[in-house]
Amino acid sequence: MEFEKVGPYTRSFKDLMSHEEEIKNDTKMSKEIPVFIMGLKLFIGEENLPPYNEIVDIFGKMVVNSYCIYSGDLQEIGTGLYLGASFFDHSCEPNAAVTFNGPTLYVRTLQDMDELDYKRIFISYIDQMATTKERQRSLKEQYFFVCQCYRCNDPKLVKNIKDILMTKTMKCATEEDVTKVTEESKRTVELLAKKKKENDAPSTILEICKHCLSQQEGVLDSSNVLCVKILDQAFDASISLGKWEEAIDFSLATLEPYRLYYGNYHPNLGIQLFRIGKIELFMERLNAAKKILLQAEKVIAVTHGTKHPIYQDLLKLIDQCQEELNIRKLKNISV
């Protein structure tokens, strides 16, 4: 397809920004160009290769404008270039979110708009659960721009309130302990990412998480993103090991920070609630399951839409939960 329409606007490959010069001067990305050229040779033949500058332009447009494709439970399954979606600008406080149904990408607004103005729809290119400094660094490294959204530049926010909470520590903790645990937690987050990429054993990952969480206790506040990131990894590892009680404990501790940093309507929050609800239902804790699944329904109806397979699966689980509750009520069984 030569172009895609976004409302009254059209978007073609030539419209995309390539950041050609920045990529040439970027040590990490410039090393990927020869690999890209080798792939092109295999695909189209060396005799059909365009000039070097054109190759860099194509490479830059693909790198800067591509999207990670996620499965229903937000596991990365691929990468795609979507011309229409590239129309939308970034904000660290977005009013829309990207979701997928297979390889099909959807952009859905997360709040009501007075009028549908496509130029006033913003998505987040990066994870919102990061401090301003971290977000600015990620955007500069991956997309070559400095964010000017109000969350990054509101003059009334002398220091972003969310930044304070994301790095919050316990009042009783000493400065020495805070520094030590913070640095150790950062190293652990990096280590877990590496082990996950290498498909390391869930038992090993869970052990690392538990050790780190024990160090964080009494030093880092539960709102601290380092705590939340470790809890997320512990949740995933517990599920893989079938340790449902532990999985519930870890995941419930993430919900308040999720709502705080992502907002009340976000795919990450919706899927987290959905996953918790499924475990509660599996464990036959029906009242808890129904409560969590209904919360998930409110979020996913907005983030994914009522026709999305995830939403339809969620409705089936809610019906199943209610049916089992009715049966137990008739039998006078505790739930």
GROMACS .gro file of C-alpha atoms in nm:
model
  335
    1MET     CA    1   0.000   0.000   0.000
    2GLU     CA    2   0.147   0.337  -0.107
    3PHE     CA    3  -0.037   0.536   0.158
    4GLU     CA    4  -0.288   0.509   0.441
    5LYS     CA    5  -0.564   0.750   0.534
    6VAL     CA    6  -0.609   0.887   0.884
    7GLY     CA    7  -0.936   1.076   0.875
    8PRO     CA    8  -0.888   1.352   0.617
    9TYR     CA    9  -0.510   1.304   0.613
   10THR     CA   10  -0.292   1.068   0.410
   11ARG     CA   11   0.039   0.916   0.516
   12SER     CA   12   0.293   0.763   0.280
   13PHE     CA   13   0.639   0.617   0.335
   14LYS     CA   14   0.803   0.930   0.196
   15ASP     CA   15   0.628   1.137   0.466
   16LEU     CA   16   0.807   0.952   0.745
   17MET     CA   17   1.099   1.110   0.925
   18SER     CA   18   1.425   0.916   0.891
   19HIS     CA   19   1.662   1.116   1.116
   20GLU     CA   20   1.931   1.009   0.871
   21GLU     CA   21   2.209   1.229   1.009
   22GLU     CA   22   2.136   1.142   1.372
   23ILE     CA   23   2.144   0.771   1.289
   24LYS     CA   24   2.476   0.805   1.106
   25ASN     CA   25   2.622   0.976   1.413
   26ASP     CA   26   2.467   0.731   1.661
   27THR     CA   27   2.726   0.469   1.759
   28LYS     CA   28   2.474   0.195   1.835
   29MET     CA   29   2.234   0.247   1.542
   30SER     CA   30   2.504   0.308   1.282
   31LYS     CA   31   2.641  -0.041   1.356
   32GLU     CA   32   2.305  -0.187   1.250
   33ILE     CA   33   2.319  -0.035   0.900
   34PRO     CA   34   2.562  -0.297   0.755
   35VAL     CA   35   2.339  -0.573   0.898
   36PHE     CA   36   2.039  -0.408   0.730
   37ILE     CA   37   2.227  -0.390   0.399
   38MET     CA   38   2.315  -0.762   0.421
   39GLY     CA   39   1.948  -0.841   0.470
   40LEU     CA   40   1.853  -0.630   0.169
   41LYS     CA   41   2.113  -0.808  -0.044
   42LEU     CA   42   1.960  -1.144   0.042
   43PHE     CA   43   1.609  -1.018  -0.022
   44ILE     CA   44   1.646  -0.813  -0.342
   45GLY     CA   45   1.995  -0.897  -0.467
   46GLU     CA   46   2.308  -0.680  -0.457
   47GLU     CA   47   2.249  -0.549  -0.809
   48ASN     CA   48   1.918  -0.396  -0.699
   49LEU     CA   49   2.049  -0.213  -0.392
   50PRO     CA   50   1.971   0.161  -0.390
   51PRO     CA   51   2.244   0.420  -0.314
   52TYR     CA   52   2.387   0.417   0.040
   53ASN     CA   53   2.217   0.741   0.149
   54GLU     CA   54   1.882   0.607   0.032
   55ILE     CA   55   1.942   0.285   0.227
   56VAL     CA   56   2.013   0.487   0.543
   57ASP     CA   57   1.696   0.689   0.478
   58ILE     CA   58   1.490   0.370   0.448
   59PHE     CA   59   1.659   0.217   0.754
   60GLY     CA   60   1.594   0.530   0.960
   61LYS     CA   61   1.227   0.544   0.864
   62MET     CA   62   1.180   0.181   0.959
   63VAL     CA   63   1.365   0.205   1.290
   64VAL     CA   64   1.204   0.529   1.407
   65ASN     CA   65   0.849   0.456   1.293
   66SER     CA   66   0.805   0.084   1.361
   67TYR     CA   67   0.581  -0.054   1.635
   68CYS     CA   68   0.629  -0.359   1.855
   69ILE     CA   69   0.334  -0.592   1.795
   70TYR     CA   70   0.190  -0.737   2.114
   71SER     CA   71  -0.027  -1.040   2.184
   72GLY     CA   72  -0.346  -1.017   2.385
   73ASP     CA   73  -0.156  -1.050   2.713
   74LEU     CA   74   0.096  -0.784   2.603
   75GLN     CA   75   0.379  -1.022   2.510
   76GLU     CA   76   0.595  -0.890   2.226
   77ILE     CA   77   0.549  -1.106   1.916
   78GLY     CA   78   0.691  -0.897   1.632
   79THR     CA   79   0.752  -0.559   1.471
   80GLY     CA   80   0.554  -0.374   1.208
   81LEU     CA   81   0.556  -0.047   1.018
   82TYR     CA   82   0.214   0.120   1.014
   83LEU     CA   83   0.189   0.430   0.795
   84GLY     CA   84  -0.139   0.551   0.944
   85ALA     CA   85  -0.029   0.508   1.304
   86SER     CA   86   0.291   0.703   1.234
   87PHE     CA   87   0.070   1.011   1.193
   88PHE     CA   88   0.011   1.038   1.568
   89ASP     CA   89   0.250   1.241   1.781
   90HIS     CA   90   0.387   1.148   2.122
   91SER     CA   91   0.285   1.269   2.465
   92CYS     CA   92   0.394   1.140   2.806
   93GLU     CA   93   0.031   1.200   2.911
   94PRO     CA   94  -0.145   1.051   2.605
   95ASN     CA   95  -0.517   1.068   2.537
   96ALA     CA   96  -0.506   0.755   2.319
   97ALA     CA   97  -0.344   0.412   2.320
   98VAL     CA   98  -0.229   0.153   2.067
   99THR     CA   99  -0.364  -0.203   2.085
  100PHE     CA  100  -0.343  -0.500   1.850
  101ASN     CA  101  -0.571  -0.775   1.724
  102GLY     CA  102  -0.324  -1.007   1.558
  103PRO     CA  103  -0.111  -0.786   1.331
  104THR     CA  104  -0.386  -0.522   1.299
  105LEU     CA  105  -0.311  -0.203   1.490
  106TYR     CA  106  -0.580   0.011   1.652
  107VAL     CA  107  -0.551   0.359   1.799
  108ARG     CA  108  -0.830   0.425   2.049
  109THR     CA  109  -0.891   0.742   2.246
  110LEU     CA  110  -0.894   0.699   2.623
  111GLN     CA  111  -1.114   0.997   2.699
  112ASP     CA  112  -1.404   1.182   2.539
  113MET     CA  113  -1.317   1.457   2.292
  114ASP     CA  114  -1.537   1.758   2.207
  115GLU     CA  115  -1.460   1.698   1.841
  116LEU     CA  116  -1.256   1.441   1.653
  117ASP     CA  117  -0.937   1.629   1.569
  118TYR     CA  118  -0.673   1.377   1.463
  119LYS     CA  119  -0.395   1.628   1.528
  120ARG     CA  120  -0.501   1.645   1.894
  121ILE     CA  121  -0.476   1.268   1.945
  122PHE     CA  122  -0.154   1.167   2.118
  123ILE     CA  123  -0.008   0.828   2.199
  124SER     CA  124   0.295   0.736   2.407
  125TYR     CA  125   0.592   0.598   2.215
  126ILE     CA  126   0.750   0.464   2.535
  127ASP     CA  127   0.651   0.319   2.871
  128GLN     CA  128   0.491   0.593   3.081
  129MET     CA  129   0.607   0.431   3.402
  130ALA     CA  130   0.941   0.614   3.403
  131THR     CA  131   1.071   0.942   3.543
  132THR     CA  132   1.093   1.252   3.323
  133LYS     CA  133   1.470   1.211   3.297
  134GLU     CA  134   1.437   0.847   3.191
  135ARG     CA  135   1.160   0.922   2.941
  136GLN     CA  136   1.354   1.209   2.787
  137ARG     CA  137   1.660   0.987   2.753
  138SER     CA  138   1.461   0.705   2.592
  139LEU     CA  139   1.290   0.938   2.346
  140LYS     CA  140   1.619   1.099   2.251
  141GLU     CA  141   1.794   0.764   2.204
  142GLN     CA  142   1.512   0.590   2.016
  143TYR     CA  143   1.331   0.872   1.835
  144PHE     CA  144   1.581   1.161   1.833
  145PHE     CA  145   1.362   1.433   1.982
  146VAL     CA  146   1.315   1.613   2.312
  147CYS     CA  147   0.958   1.583   2.439
  148GLN     CA  148   0.774   1.912   2.483
  149CYS     CA  149   0.451   1.774   2.630
  150TYR     CA  150   0.304   1.944   2.935
  151ARG     CA  151   0.407   1.664   3.168
  152CYS     CA  152   0.770   1.727   3.075
  153ASN     CA  153   0.753   2.105   3.056
  154ASP     CA  154   0.468   2.236   3.271
  155PRO     CA  155   0.628   2.536   3.451
  156LYS     CA  156   0.386   2.490   3.743
  157LEU     CA  157   0.540   2.153   3.820
  158VAL     CA  158   0.869   2.251   3.980
  159LYS     CA  159   0.938   1.880   4.008
  160ASN     CA  160   0.691   1.642   3.850
  161ILE     CA  161   0.471   1.491   4.122
  162LYS     CA  162   0.481   1.153   3.954
  163ASP     CA  163   0.861   1.170   3.945
  164ILE     CA  164   0.863   1.217   4.322
  165LEU     CA  165   0.640   0.913   4.372
  166MET     CA  166   0.835   0.703   4.122
  167THR     CA  167   1.152   0.750   4.323
  168LYS     CA  168   0.991   0.769   4.668
  169THR     CA  169   1.172   0.610   4.961
  170MET     CA  170   1.072   0.532   5.318
  171LYS     CA  171   1.129   0.812   5.568
  172CYS     CA  172   1.295   0.577   5.814
  173ALA     CA  173   1.555   0.461   5.559
  174THR     CA  174   1.908   0.600   5.576
  175GLU     CA  175   2.062   0.775   5.277
  176GLU     CA  176   2.323   0.501   5.257
  177ASP     CA  177   2.057   0.227   5.244
  178VAL     CA  178   1.854   0.416   4.984
  179THR     CA  179   2.156   0.456   4.754
  180LYS     CA  180   2.261   0.092   4.797
  181VAL     CA  181   1.914  -0.058   4.742
  182THR     CA  182   1.830   0.174   4.452
  183GLU     CA  183   2.147   0.084   4.263
  184GLU     CA  184   2.103  -0.286   4.338
  185SER     CA  185   1.740  -0.270   4.220
  186LYS     CA  186   1.844  -0.104   3.894
  187ARG     CA  187   2.100  -0.378   3.833
  188THR     CA  188   1.839  -0.641   3.912
  189VAL     CA  189   1.591  -0.492   3.662
  190GLU     CA  190   1.861  -0.511   3.393
  191LEU     CA  191   1.956  -0.865   3.497
  192LEU     CA  192   1.594  -0.983   3.483
  193ALA     CA  193   1.548  -0.833   3.136
  194LYS     CA  194   1.855  -1.024   3.020
  195LYS     CA  195   1.742  -1.352   3.179
  196LYS     CA  196   1.394  -1.316   3.032
  197LYS     CA  197   1.545  -1.261   2.687
  198GLU     CA  198   1.758  -1.571   2.735
  199ASN     CA  199   1.449  -1.772   2.847
  200ASP     CA  200   1.604  -1.847   3.183
  201ALA     CA  201   1.416  -2.071   3.428
  202PRO     CA  202   1.118  -1.900   3.599
  203SER     CA  203   1.235  -2.044   3.931
  204THR     CA  204   1.565  -1.856   3.896
  205ILE     CA  205   1.386  -1.535   3.803
  206LEU     CA  206   1.146  -1.566   4.096
  207GLU     CA  207   1.432  -1.625   4.339
  208ILE     CA  208   1.609  -1.311   4.214
  209CYS     CA  209   1.287  -1.111   4.246
  210LYS     CA  210   1.219  -1.226   4.600
  211HIS     CA  211   1.573  -1.140   4.708
  212CYS     CA  212   1.544  -0.792   4.559
  213LEU     CA  213   1.198  -0.732   4.709
  214SER     CA  214   1.329  -0.830   5.052
  215GLN     CA  215   1.606  -0.571   5.015
  216GLN     CA  216   1.358  -0.304   4.907
  217GLU     CA  217   1.135  -0.360   5.209
  218GLY     CA  218   1.159  -0.071   5.453
  219VAL     CA  219   1.376   0.128   5.210
  220LEU     CA  220   1.178   0.194   4.891
  221ASP     CA  221   0.813   0.298   4.893
  222SER     CA  222   0.559   0.073   4.719
  223SER     CA  223   0.503   0.350   4.461
  224ASN     CA  224   0.870   0.337   4.356
  225VAL     CA  225   0.891   0.211   3.997
  226LEU     CA  226   1.180  -0.017   4.085
  227CYS     CA  227   0.949  -0.204   4.322
  228VAL     CA  228   0.673  -0.222   4.061
  229LYS     CA  229   0.907  -0.355   3.791
  230ILE     CA  230   1.035  -0.631   4.019
  231LEU     CA  231   0.679  -0.719   4.122
  232ASP     CA  232   0.580  -0.751   3.756
  233GLN     CA  233   0.863  -0.996   3.690
  234ALA     CA  234   0.776  -1.191   4.004
  235PHE     CA  235   0.412  -1.208   3.890
  236ASP     CA  236   0.507  -1.354   3.551
  237ALA     CA  237   0.749  -1.605   3.705
  238SER     CA  238   0.491  -1.717   3.961
  239ILE     CA  239   0.236  -1.781   3.687
  240SER     CA  240   0.488  -1.987   3.491
  241LEU     CA  241   0.552  -2.196   3.803
  242GLY     CA  242   0.183  -2.231   3.889
  243LYS     CA  243   0.232  -2.052   4.221
  244TRP     CA  244  -0.107  -1.885   4.211
  245GLU     CA  245  -0.119  -1.744   4.565
  246GLU     CA  246   0.215  -1.573   4.520
  247ALA     CA  247   0.112  -1.449   4.176
  248ILE     CA  248  -0.197  -1.284   4.325
  249ASP     CA  249   0.003  -1.120   4.605
  250PHE     CA  250   0.261  -0.979   4.364
  251SER     CA  251   0.006  -0.854   4.111
  252LEU     CA  252  -0.231  -0.688   4.358
  253ALA     CA  253   0.060  -0.478   4.483
  254THR     CA  254   0.103  -0.335   4.129
  255LEU     CA  255  -0.252  -0.210   4.080
  256GLU     CA  256  -0.229   0.119   4.270
  257PRO     CA  257   0.097   0.222   4.096
  258TYR     CA  258  -0.050   0.116   3.759
  259ARG     CA  259  -0.351   0.342   3.809
  260LEU     CA  260  -0.129   0.623   3.926
  261TYR     CA  261   0.120   0.612   3.638
  262TYR     CA  262  -0.092   0.482   3.350
  263GLY     CA  263  -0.428   0.630   3.446
  264ASN     CA  264  -0.764   0.461   3.494
  265TYR     CA  265  -0.793   0.361   3.128
  266HIS     CA  266  -0.484   0.200   2.982
  267PRO     CA  267  -0.421  -0.136   2.812
  268ASN     CA  268  -0.157  -0.230   3.070
  269LEU     CA  269  -0.401  -0.180   3.357
  270GLY     CA  270  -0.684  -0.360   3.179
  271ILE     CA  271  -0.475  -0.666   3.096
  272GLN     CA  272  -0.325  -0.677   3.446
  273LEU     CA  273  -0.674  -0.683   3.597
  274PHE     CA  274  -0.784  -0.947   3.345
  275ARG     CA  275  -0.490  -1.173   3.434
  276ILE     CA  276  -0.556  -1.138   3.807
  277GLY     CA  277  -0.926  -1.210   3.757
  278LYS     CA  278  -0.852  -1.528   3.562
  279ILE     CA  279  -0.629  -1.657   3.841
  280GLU     CA  280  -0.887  -1.575   4.107
  281LEU     CA  281  -1.149  -1.763   3.903
  282PHE     CA  282  -0.916  -2.059   3.854
  283MET     CA  283  -0.865  -2.070   4.231
  284GLU     CA  284  -1.244  -2.060   4.272
  285ARG     CA  285  -1.236  -1.737   4.471
  286LEU     CA  286  -1.547  -1.627   4.289
  287ASN     CA  287  -1.635  -1.301   4.463
  288ALA     CA  288  -1.281  -1.173   4.427
  289ALA     CA  289  -1.272  -1.291   4.065
  290LYS     CA  290  -1.599  -1.117   3.977
  291LYS     CA  291  -1.488  -0.791   4.138
  292ILE     CA  292  -1.157  -0.784   3.949
  293LEU     CA  293  -1.304  -0.900   3.616
  294LEU     CA  294  -1.571  -0.627   3.628
  295GLN     CA  295  -1.297  -0.371   3.684
  296ALA     CA  296  -1.112  -0.515   3.386
  297GLU     CA  297  -1.428  -0.494   3.172
  298LYS     CA  298  -1.461  -0.119   3.232
  299VAL     CA  299  -1.103  -0.059   3.124
  300ILE     CA  300  -1.082  -0.299   2.829
  301ALA     CA  301  -1.412  -0.175   2.683
  302VAL     CA  302  -1.234   0.158   2.636
  303THR     CA  303  -0.881   0.048   2.551
  304HIS     CA  304  -0.964  -0.243   2.319
  305GLY     CA  305  -1.329  -0.194   2.231
  306THR     CA  306  -1.623  -0.427   2.281
  307LYS     CA  307  -1.561  -0.617   1.955
  308HIS     CA  308  -1.205  -0.715   2.043
  309PRO     CA  309  -1.150  -1.088   2.113
  310ILE     CA  310  -0.996  -1.000   2.451
  311TYR     CA  311  -1.315  -0.823   2.554
  312GLN     CA  312  -1.531  -1.110   2.431
  313ASP     CA  313  -1.319  -1.360   2.628
  314LEU     CA  314  -1.354  -1.138   2.933
  315LEU     CA  315  -1.734  -1.137   2.907
  316LYS     CA  316  -1.734  -1.517   2.891
  317LEU     CA  317  -1.531  -1.535   3.212
  318ILE     CA  318  -1.763  -1.289   3.386
  319ASP     CA  319  -2.063  -1.502   3.281
  320GLN     CA  320  -1.885  -1.818   3.397
  321CYS     CA  321  -1.805  -1.656   3.729
  322GLN     CA  322  -2.167  -1.544   3.780
  323GLU     CA  323  -2.302  -1.889   3.688
  324GLU     CA  324  -2.073  -2.055   3.941
  325LEU     CA  325  -2.175  -1.801   4.203
  326ASN     CA  326  -2.542  -1.877   4.136
  327ILE     CA  327  -2.481  -2.251   4.165
  328ARG     CA  328  -2.296  -2.211   4.492
  329LYS     CA  329  -2.567  -1.984   4.627
  330LEU     CA  330  -2.827  -2.250   4.552
  331LYS     CA  331  -2.611  -2.511   4.723
  332ASN     CA  332  -2.533  -2.271   5.007
  333ILE     CA  333  -2.159  -2.310   4.950
  334SER     CA  334  -1.918  -2.043   5.076
  335VAL     CA  335  -1.742  -1.836   4.803
   0.00000   0.00000   0.00000
